[in-house]
Amino acid sequence: MVLLMNINRIFRNLMSYKINKSALLVFFLFAALMLLKSYPVLSEPGKSLIGVESCQEYPEAVIKHDIDRKKPITGQDSNKLHENVTNKEKKQSGQRRCGDFLSKRSAIGKNDSDEKPKIPQLYENSHKDDNQNTPPLILSRGTELLGLLNSDPKKLAQDYVVNKLNSQITNNTQKWLSQFGTAKINLNIDHHGHLDESSVDLLVPFYDDKDHWLVYSQYGYRHKDSRDTVNLGVGTRLFINNWMYGANTFYDNDLTGNNSRFSLGGELWTNYLKMSANAYFRLSDWHNSRDLANYYERPANGYDLIADMYLPSMPSLGAKIKYEQYFGDNVALFGTNNRQKDPYAATIGVNYTPVPLITAGVDYKLGKEGKSDGIFSLNVNYRFGVPLSEQLSPENVSSLRSLAGSRYDLVERNNNIILNYLKKQQHFRLLVPVIEIGGYGGEIKPIQIQSDTPFKNVTWDLPELFQKNGGIINVESTHGYTIQLPEYQPDGKNDYTITGTIKDVQQNVQIQIHVLQRNISLSVNTTDPLIADGNAKYVYTATLLGADKKTPIENAKLVWDTDKKDPGLKLKPDSEATDKNGQQTATLTSTTPLSDIQVSVSINGERITTDKKVSFTETSSSYRVSRVTVDKDSGLYNNGADSYTFTATVVDAHGKPVADKPIDIEWQTEPTEAGLKLTKQSSPVSNAQGQVTATLTSTVVVKDVQVSAKTVSQPTAVNADKKVSFAELSDSYRVTGVTVEVDKDKVRYNNGADSYTFTATVKDGHGN
């Protein structure tokens, strides 16, 4: 007690000078180490922590650990210690183990040698037997040395009693929790009996093959800032090639403030390095805050990245790097009085562990807008079942940094829920209870509801006629609405009243709608008939003015249409919308002859049709002969009767057959002969396939006659697909048969007078 009071006076004297934080940290570490070294009980050999009557309740690894305190253990032996212990201990009964343990403990206690024995790894030797499958127990209790030194000396006696009570509660709780798994307890009872800043965490394995796989659950409770928070999580760890790959998920519930969230986390560990990443997602929504009046609160979404590193050559020295960010407009990452939008913070820390029992550290946290915080800590980590002398041995620090030693370590995460706040508006008042909206049919207008208090939802009562004529109210965001005005009704109602009910406060807002009439005019450049060639066009101009018939309506999208429908009829606007003069033009073309066409233009139900009709006509000047065919091959004669029939197909400028139209075709022959005659069909009208014919006859012999045809406007004639010839008819004569008249009853004699009559039949090439 006197020593603590002296340290407190020294601290107060130092604070009167400008000494930096690093110097204070070095001083506190030195004072703490001197205090531990000078305390007699800490330098004595560790006493037995278990008795004969309770030997069966403790892990075999703990017994084996205490028995072999004087046996040097190599790194390889240490890694296999668990396997050796469990195999040996399975063969012994519980009573025999206790007897052997006590006998060896007595022998060790009588050893007066000054030689300091090498001891096993603190973590790797601390497994229970195969029937229990339970990891070692780790008790971590942090004590703020700065808080102790700053205390009033008059209260140190009271603090001493409170600390003794804390120690007793911690010891008893620790023994109970050690049945389940890794436990970390921080119990702080203040002078009023409150457990503020206290926490309990427990990791319980579900499945552990002691080699590659570990499946666990983790439970936590903490009391901070007068809030009780529970943490429930499950996870798995895979150990491969000196690396651990872990994944976990947690559910956090602030029982006091009714806040809940869940998280997803990942772990990547190896010797002397532990890396963790966590993402936090809120489950509860806005509700009244218990910390701030006139505020709502809810958990903030966020994430953090954590890395703990140690030097292999100096395992007692470690470093910590952490980056975290949470999202929201008023997030209390640095406390409720330092709320920020989407705050972030980077933490850099160093820690020093001279012996496994003690860890001292300093963290510096720097966040958004220069927010910062410095944390000095001195933690006492007591491990039950391990002699205190071993926990004060610097040789055992390296085992804390090994992957095997951290197999059952608790998950590195922020177990406290970071909150986001929203300010309340106490009195709801509509600044404009009646909203007037005027415009043209189909226009989309914003609904601006002005109030001095935020609201969530509005229920709209829409008149049936408003909806029938195309009126719609759309939700654009949480508090934003737009209205699409109904179409203008020339002979109907164009004024509407809409009522909206604000659910939060059950107040009504009224909207008066006035749909205005547009003024549309439509003109065309000419009404003269145009040729249906797809190039000749009519140009229409639509002009759109406002209700005053003066103001042009710009960027309005018009709909163009024709009363007659034909695939060859095309009506195309020249722009997407009206220009600054409220005008838009469109062109009308056709490849099909059509008469009396009317064009109309409309916008949101308002339509105007031009009273001027236009037509597209066909012209023979565009006709042309596309091909000429002949019905038969050569082989006719110059008898003036044999004839070839030639067929000419006539198409328009678009390649379509000119059907049922009078067409003047010019036929030509090459060569030209006086007896060669080409006769056109009796009617100049083409058939349904756009064809006209002509026949060719001859009274003279002629070979390779080329027939061609063209229209009047066609510059070049089209030759027939074959040449034809006319042969001499007499050249085709031939005797087809000879007959003789013989009288069977009369005998002819060689008197020079008797005779026979022979008859020869001669035919031409046609068999005539």
Coordinates of N, CA and C in Angstrom, one line a residue, residues 285-429:
D285 N -33.8 -1.6 -36.8 CA -34.0 -0.3 -37.5 C -34.1 0.8 -36.5
W286 N -34.4 2.0 -36.9 CA -34.5 3.2 -36.1 C -35.5 3.0 -34.9
H287 N -35.1 3.4 -33.8 CA -35.9 3.4 -32.6 C -35.4 4.5 -31.6
N288 N -36.1 4.8 -30.6 CA -35.7 5.8 -29.7 C -34.4 5.5 -29.0
S289 N -33.5 6.5 -29.0 CA -32.2 6.3 -28.4 C -32.3 6.4 -26.8
R290 N -31.6 5.6 -26.2 CA -31.5 5.7 -24.7 C -30.4 6.6 -24.2
D291 N -29.5 7.0 -25.1 CA -28.4 7.8 -24.7 C -28.6 9.3 -25.0
L292 N -29.3 9.6 -26.1 CA -29.5 11.0 -26.6 C -31.0 11.3 -26.7
A293 N -31.4 12.4 -26.0 CA -32.8 12.8 -26.1 C -33.0 13.3 -27.5
N294 N -34.3 13.1 -28.0 CA -34.7 13.6 -29.3 C -33.9 13.0 -30.5
Y295 N -33.4 11.8 -30.2 CA -32.7 11.1 -31.3 C -33.2 9.6 -31.4
Y296 N -33.1 9.1 -32.6 CA -33.3 7.7 -32.9 C -31.9 7.1 -33.0
E297 N -31.8 5.8 -32.8 CA -30.5 5.1 -32.9 C -30.8 3.7 -33.6
R298 N -29.7 3.2 -34.2 CA -29.7 1.9 -34.8 C -28.2 1.5 -35.0
P299 N -27.9 0.2 -35.2 CA -26.5 -0.1 -35.4 C -26.0 0.4 -36.8
A300 N -24.8 0.7 -36.8 CA -24.1 1.2 -38.1 C -23.5 0.0 -38.8
N301 N -23.7 -0.1 -40.1 CA -22.9 -1.1 -40.9 C -21.5 -0.6 -41.0
G302 N -20.6 -1.6 -41.0 CA -19.2 -1.3 -41.1 C -18.3 -2.5 -41.2
Y303 N -17.0 -2.3 -41.1 CA -16.1 -3.4 -41.2 C -14.8 -3.0 -40.5
D304 N -13.9 -4.0 -40.2 CA -12.6 -3.7 -39.7 C -11.6 -4.7 -40.2
L305 N -10.4 -4.3 -40.2 CA -9.2 -5.2 -40.6 C -8.2 -5.1 -39.5
I306 N -7.8 -6.3 -39.0 CA -6.9 -6.3 -37.8 C -5.7 -7.2 -38.1
A307 N -4.5 -6.7 -37.7 CA -3.3 -7.6 -37.8 C -2.5 -7.4 -36.5
D308 N -2.2 -8.6 -35.9 CA -1.3 -8.6 -34.8 C 0.0 -9.3 -35.2
M309 N 1.1 -8.6 -35.0 CA 2.4 -9.1 -35.4 C 3.4 -9.2 -34.3
Y310 N 4.3 -10.1 -34.4 CA 5.4 -10.3 -33.3 C 6.7 -10.6 -34.0
L311 N 7.8 -10.2 -33.4 CA 9.1 -10.5 -33.9 C 9.6 -11.9 -33.5
P312 N 9.9 -12.8 -34.4 CA 10.4 -14.1 -34.1 C 11.6 -14.0 -33.2
S313 N 12.5 -13.1 -33.5 CA 13.7 -12.9 -32.7 C 13.5 -12.3 -31.4
M314 N 12.4 -11.6 -31.2 CA 12.0 -11.0 -30.0 C 10.5 -11.1 -29.8
P315 N 10.0 -12.3 -29.4 CA 8.6 -12.6 -29.3 C 7.9 -11.7 -28.3
S316 N 8.6 -11.2 -27.4 CA 7.9 -10.4 -26.4 C 7.5 -9.0 -26.9
L317 N 8.0 -8.6 -28.1 CA 7.6 -7.3 -28.7 C 6.6 -7.6 -29.8
G318 N 5.5 -6.9 -29.8 CA 4.5 -7.0 -30.8 C 3.9 -5.7 -31.3
A319 N 3.2 -5.8 -32.4 CA 2.6 -4.6 -33.0 C 1.2 -4.9 -33.4
K320 N 0.4 -3.9 -33.5 CA -1.0 -4.1 -33.9 C -1.4 -3.0 -34.8
I321 N -2.1 -3.4 -35.9 CA -2.6 -2.5 -36.9 C -4.0 -2.8 -37.1
K322 N -4.8 -1.8 -37.1 CA -6.3 -2.0 -37.3 C -6.9 -0.8 -38.1
Y323 N -7.7 -1.1 -39.0 CA -8.5 -0.1 -39.8 C -9.9 -0.5 -39.7
E324 N -10.8 0.5 -39.4 CA -12.2 0.3 -39.3 C -12.9 1.5 -39.9
Q325 N -14.1 1.2 -40.4 CA -15.0 2.2 -40.9 C -16.4 1.8 -40.7
Y326 N -17.3 2.8 -40.4 CA -18.7 2.5 -40.2 C -19.4 3.6 -41.0
F327 N -20.7 3.2 -41.4 CA -21.4 4.1 -42.4 C -22.7 4.6 -41.8
G328 N -22.9 5.9 -42.0 CA -24.1 6.6 -41.5 C -23.8 8.0 -41.3
D329 N -24.9 8.8 -41.1 CA -24.7 10.3 -41.1 C -24.2 10.7 -39.7
N330 N -24.5 10.0 -38.6 CA -24.2 10.4 -37.3 C -23.7 9.2 -36.5
V331 N -22.5 8.7 -36.8 CA -22.0 7.5 -36.2 C -21.1 7.8 -35.1
A332 N -21.3 7.1 -34.0 CA -20.5 7.4 -32.7 C -19.3 6.5 -32.6
L333 N -18.4 6.6 -33.6 CA -17.2 5.7 -33.5 C -16.3 6.2 -32.4
F334 N -16.2 7.5 -32.1 CA -15.4 8.1 -31.1 C -16.3 8.6 -29.9
G335 N -17.5 8.0 -29.7 CA -18.3 8.4 -28.6 C -19.5 9.2 -29.1
T336 N -20.6 9.2 -28.3 CA -21.8 9.8 -28.6 C -21.7 11.3 -28.8
N337 N -20.7 11.9 -28.2 CA -20.5 13.4 -28.3 C -19.6 13.7 -29.5
N338 N -19.1 12.7 -30.3 CA -18.2 13.0 -31.4 C -18.8 12.2 -32.6
R339 N -20.0 12.5 -33.0 CA -20.6 11.8 -34.1 C -20.2 12.3 -35.4
Q340 N -20.0 11.4 -36.4 CA -19.5 11.8 -37.7 C -20.2 11.0 -38.8
K341 N -20.1 11.5 -40.0 CA -20.6 10.9 -41.2 C -19.6 9.9 -41.8
D342 N -20.0 8.6 -41.8 CA -19.1 7.6 -42.4 C -17.7 7.7 -41.8
P343 N -17.6 7.6 -40.5 CA -16.2 7.8 -39.9 C -15.3 6.5 -40.1
Y344 N -14.1 6.8 -40.0 CA -13.1 5.7 -40.2 C -12.0 6.0 -39.2
A345 N -11.2 5.0 -38.9 CA -10.1 5.2 -37.9 C -9.1 4.1 -38.2
A346 N -7.8 4.5 -38.0 CA -6.7 3.6 -38.1 C -6.0 3.6 -36.8
T347 N -5.7 2.4 -36.3 CA -5.1 2.2 -35.0 C -3.7 1.5 -35.2
I348 N -2.7 2.1 -34.6 CA -1.4 1.6 -34.6 C -1.0 1.4 -33.1
G349 N -0.5 0.2 -32.8 CA -0.2 0.0 -31.4 C 1.1 -0.9 -31.3
V350 N 1.7 -0.8 -30.1 CA 2.8 -1.7 -29.8 C 2.6 -2.2 -28.4
N351 N 3.0 -3.4 -28.2 CA 2.9 -4.1 -26.9 C 4.1 -4.8 -26.5
Y352 N 4.3 -5.0 -25.2 CA 5.5 -5.6 -24.7 C 5.1 -6.6 -23.7
T353 N 5.6 -7.9 -23.8 CA 5.2 -9.0 -22.9 C 6.5 -9.5 -22.4
P354 N 7.0 -9.0 -21.2 CA 8.2 -9.5 -20.7 C 8.1 -10.9 -20.1
V355 N 6.9 -11.2 -19.6 CA 6.6 -12.6 -19.1 C 5.2 -12.9 -19.5
P356 N 4.8 -14.1 -19.6 CA 3.4 -14.5 -20.1 C 2.3 -13.8 -19.2
L357 N 2.6 -13.5 -18.0 CA 1.6 -13.0 -17.1 C 1.2 -11.5 -17.4
I358 N 2.2 -10.8 -17.9 CA 2.0 -9.3 -18.1 C 2.2 -8.9 -19.5
T359 N 1.3 -8.0 -20.0 CA 1.4 -7.4 -21.3 C 1.1 -5.9 -21.1
A360 N 2.0 -5.1 -21.5 CA 1.8 -3.6 -21.5 C 1.7 -3.1 -23.0
G361 N 0.9 -2.2 -23.2 CA 0.8 -1.7 -24.6 C 0.3 -0.3 -24.7
V362 N 0.5 0.3 -25.8 CA 0.0 1.6 -26.1 C -0.5 1.6 -27.5
D363 N -1.7 2.1 -27.7 CA -2.4 2.2 -29.0 C -2.7 3.7 -29.3
Y364 N -2.5 4.0 -30.6 CA -2.9 5.4 -31.0 C -3.9 5.3 -32.1
K365 N -5.0 5.9 -31.9 CA -6.1 5.8 -32.9 C -6.4 7.1 -33.5
L366 N -6.3 7.2 -34.8 CA -6.5 8.4 -35.6 C -7.6 8.2 -36.6
G367 N -8.6 9.1 -36.5 CA -9.7 9.0 -37.4 C -10.0 10.1 -38.3
K368 N -11.2 10.2 -38.8 CA -11.7 11.2 -39.7 C -11.7 12.6 -39.0
E369 N -11.4 13.6 -39.8 CA -11.4 15.0 -39.3 C -10.4 15.2 -38.1
G370 N -9.4 14.4 -38.1 CA -8.4 14.5 -37.0 C -8.8 14.0 -35.7
K371 N -9.9 13.3 -35.5 CA -10.2 12.7 -34.3 C -9.2 11.6 -33.9
S372 N -8.8 11.7 -32.6 CA -7.7 10.8 -32.2 C -8.0 10.3 -30.8
D373 N -7.3 9.3 -30.4 CA -7.4 8.8 -29.1 C -6.2 7.9 -28.7
G374 N -5.7 8.1 -27.5 CA -4.6 7.3 -27.1 C -5.0 6.3 -25.9
I375 N -4.5 5.1 -26.0 CA -4.9 4.1 -25.0 C -3.7 3.5 -24.5
F376 N -3.5 3.6 -23.1 CA -2.4 2.9 -22.4 C -3.0 1.8 -21.6
S377 N -2.4 0.6 -21.6 CA -3.0 -0.5 -20.9 C -1.9 -1.4 -20.3
L378 N -2.2 -2.0 -19.2 CA -1.4 -3.0 -18.5 C -2.3 -4.2 -18.2
N379 N -2.1 -5.3 -18.9 CA -3.0 -6.4 -18.7 C -2.3 -7.5 -18.0
V380 N -3.0 -8.2 -17.1 CA -2.5 -9.4 -16.4 C -3.3 -10.6 -16.9
N381 N -2.6 -11.5 -17.5 CA -3.2 -12.7 -18.1 C -2.8 -13.9 -17.3
Y382 N -3.7 -14.3 -16.5 CA -3.4 -15.5 -15.6 C -4.0 -16.7 -16.1
R383 N -3.2 -17.8 -16.2 CA -3.6 -19.1 -16.7 C -3.7 -20.1 -15.6
F384 N -4.9 -20.5 -15.3 CA -5.1 -21.5 -14.2 C -4.6 -22.9 -14.6
G385 N -4.0 -23.6 -13.7 CA -3.4 -24.8 -13.9 C -2.0 -24.8 -14.2
V386 N -1.4 -23.6 -14.4 CA 0.0 -23.4 -14.7 C 0.6 -22.6 -13.5
P387 N 1.7 -23.2 -13.0 CA 2.3 -22.5 -11.8 C 2.7 -21.0 -12.1
L388 N 2.6 -20.2 -11.1 CA 2.9 -18.8 -11.3 C 4.3 -18.6 -11.7
S389 N 5.2 -19.4 -11.2 CA 6.6 -19.2 -11.6 C 6.9 -19.4 -13.1
E390 N 6.1 -20.3 -13.7 CA 6.2 -20.5 -15.1 C 5.6 -19.3 -15.9
Q391 N 4.6 -18.7 -15.3 CA 4.0 -17.6 -16.0 C 4.8 -16.3 -15.8
L392 N 5.8 -16.4 -15.0 CA 6.8 -15.3 -14.8 C 8.1 -15.6 -15.5
S393 N 8.1 -16.7 -16.3 CA 9.4 -17.1 -17.0 C 9.4 -16.5 -18.4
P394 N 10.4 -15.7 -18.7 CA 10.5 -15.1 -20.1 C 10.6 -16.1 -21.2
E395 N 11.1 -17.3 -20.8 CA 11.3 -18.4 -21.8 C 10.0 -18.8 -22.4
N396 N 8.9 -18.6 -21.7 CA 7.6 -19.2 -22.2 C 6.8 -18.2 -23.1
V397 N 7.4 -17.0 -23.3 CA 6.7 -16.0 -24.1 C 6.5 -16.5 -25.5
S398 N 7.5 -17.1 -26.1 CA 7.5 -17.5 -27.5 C 6.3 -18.5 -27.8
S399 N 5.9 -19.3 -26.8 CA 4.8 -20.2 -27.0 C 3.5 -19.5 -27.2
L400 N 3.4 -18.3 -26.6 CA 2.2 -17.5 -26.8 C 2.0 -17.1 -28.3
R401 N 3.1 -17.0 -29.0 CA 3.0 -16.5 -30.4 C 2.9 -17.6 -31.4
S402 N 3.0 -18.9 -31.0 CA 3.0 -20.0 -32.0 C 1.5 -20.2 -32.4
L403 N 1.4 -20.9 -33.6 CA 0.1 -21.2 -34.1 C -0.6 -22.2 -33.2
A404 N 0.2 -23.2 -32.7 CA -0.4 -24.2 -31.8 C -0.9 -23.5 -30.6
G405 N -0.2 -22.5 -30.1 CA -0.5 -21.9 -28.8 C -1.8 -21.0 -29.0
S406 N -2.1 -20.6 -30.2 CA -3.3 -19.7 -30.4 C -4.5 -20.5 -31.0
R407 N -4.4 -21.8 -31.0 CA -5.5 -22.6 -31.6 C -6.8 -22.3 -31.1
Y408 N -6.9 -22.0 -29.7 CA -8.2 -21.8 -29.1 C -8.4 -20.3 -28.7
D409 N -7.7 -19.5 -29.3 CA -7.8 -18.0 -29.0 C -9.2 -17.5 -29.4
L410 N -9.7 -16.5 -28.7 CA -10.9 -15.9 -29.1 C -10.8 -15.2 -30.4
V411 N -11.9 -15.0 -31.1 CA -12.0 -14.3 -32.3 C -11.7 -12.8 -32.1
E412 N -10.8 -12.2 -33.0 CA -10.5 -10.8 -32.9 C -11.6 -10.0 -33.6
R413 N -12.4 -9.3 -32.9 CA -13.5 -8.5 -33.5 C -14.0 -7.4 -32.5
N414 N -14.8 -6.5 -33.0 CA -15.4 -5.5 -32.1 C -16.7 -6.0 -31.6
N415 N -16.7 -6.4 -30.3 CA -17.9 -7.0 -29.7 C -18.9 -6.0 -29.3
N416 N -18.5 -4.7 -29.3 CA -19.4 -3.6 -28.9 C -20.1 -3.1 -30.2
I417 N -21.4 -2.8 -30.1 CA -22.1 -2.4 -31.3 C -21.9 -0.9 -31.5
I418 N -21.4 -0.5 -32.6 CA -21.3 1.0 -33.0 C -22.6 1.5 -33.5
L419 N -23.1 2.6 -32.9 CA -24.4 3.1 -33.2 C -24.4 4.3 -34.2
N420 N -25.5 4.4 -34.9 CA -25.7 5.6 -35.8 C -27.0 6.3 -35.2
Y421 N -27.0 7.6 -35.2 CA -28.1 8.4 -34.6 C -28.8 9.3 -35.7
L422 N -30.1 9.5 -35.4 CA -30.9 10.4 -36.3 C -31.7 11.3 -35.4
K423 N -31.6 12.6 -35.6 CA -32.3 13.6 -34.8 C -33.8 13.6 -35.1
K424 N -34.6 13.7 -34.0 CA -36.0 13.7 -34.2 C -36.4 15.2 -34.4
Q425 N -37.6 15.3 -35.1 CA -38.3 16.6 -35.2 C -39.5 16.5 -34.3
Q426 N -39.6 17.3 -33.3 CA -40.6 17.2 -32.3 C -42.0 17.5 -32.8
H427 N -42.2 18.6 -33.6 CA -43.5 19.0 -34.0 C -43.6 19.0 -35.5
F428 N -44.6 18.2 -35.9 CA -44.8 18.1 -37.4 C -45.7 19.2 -37.8
R429 N -45.3 19.9 -38.9 CA -46.2 20.9 -39.4 C -45.9 21.0 -40.9

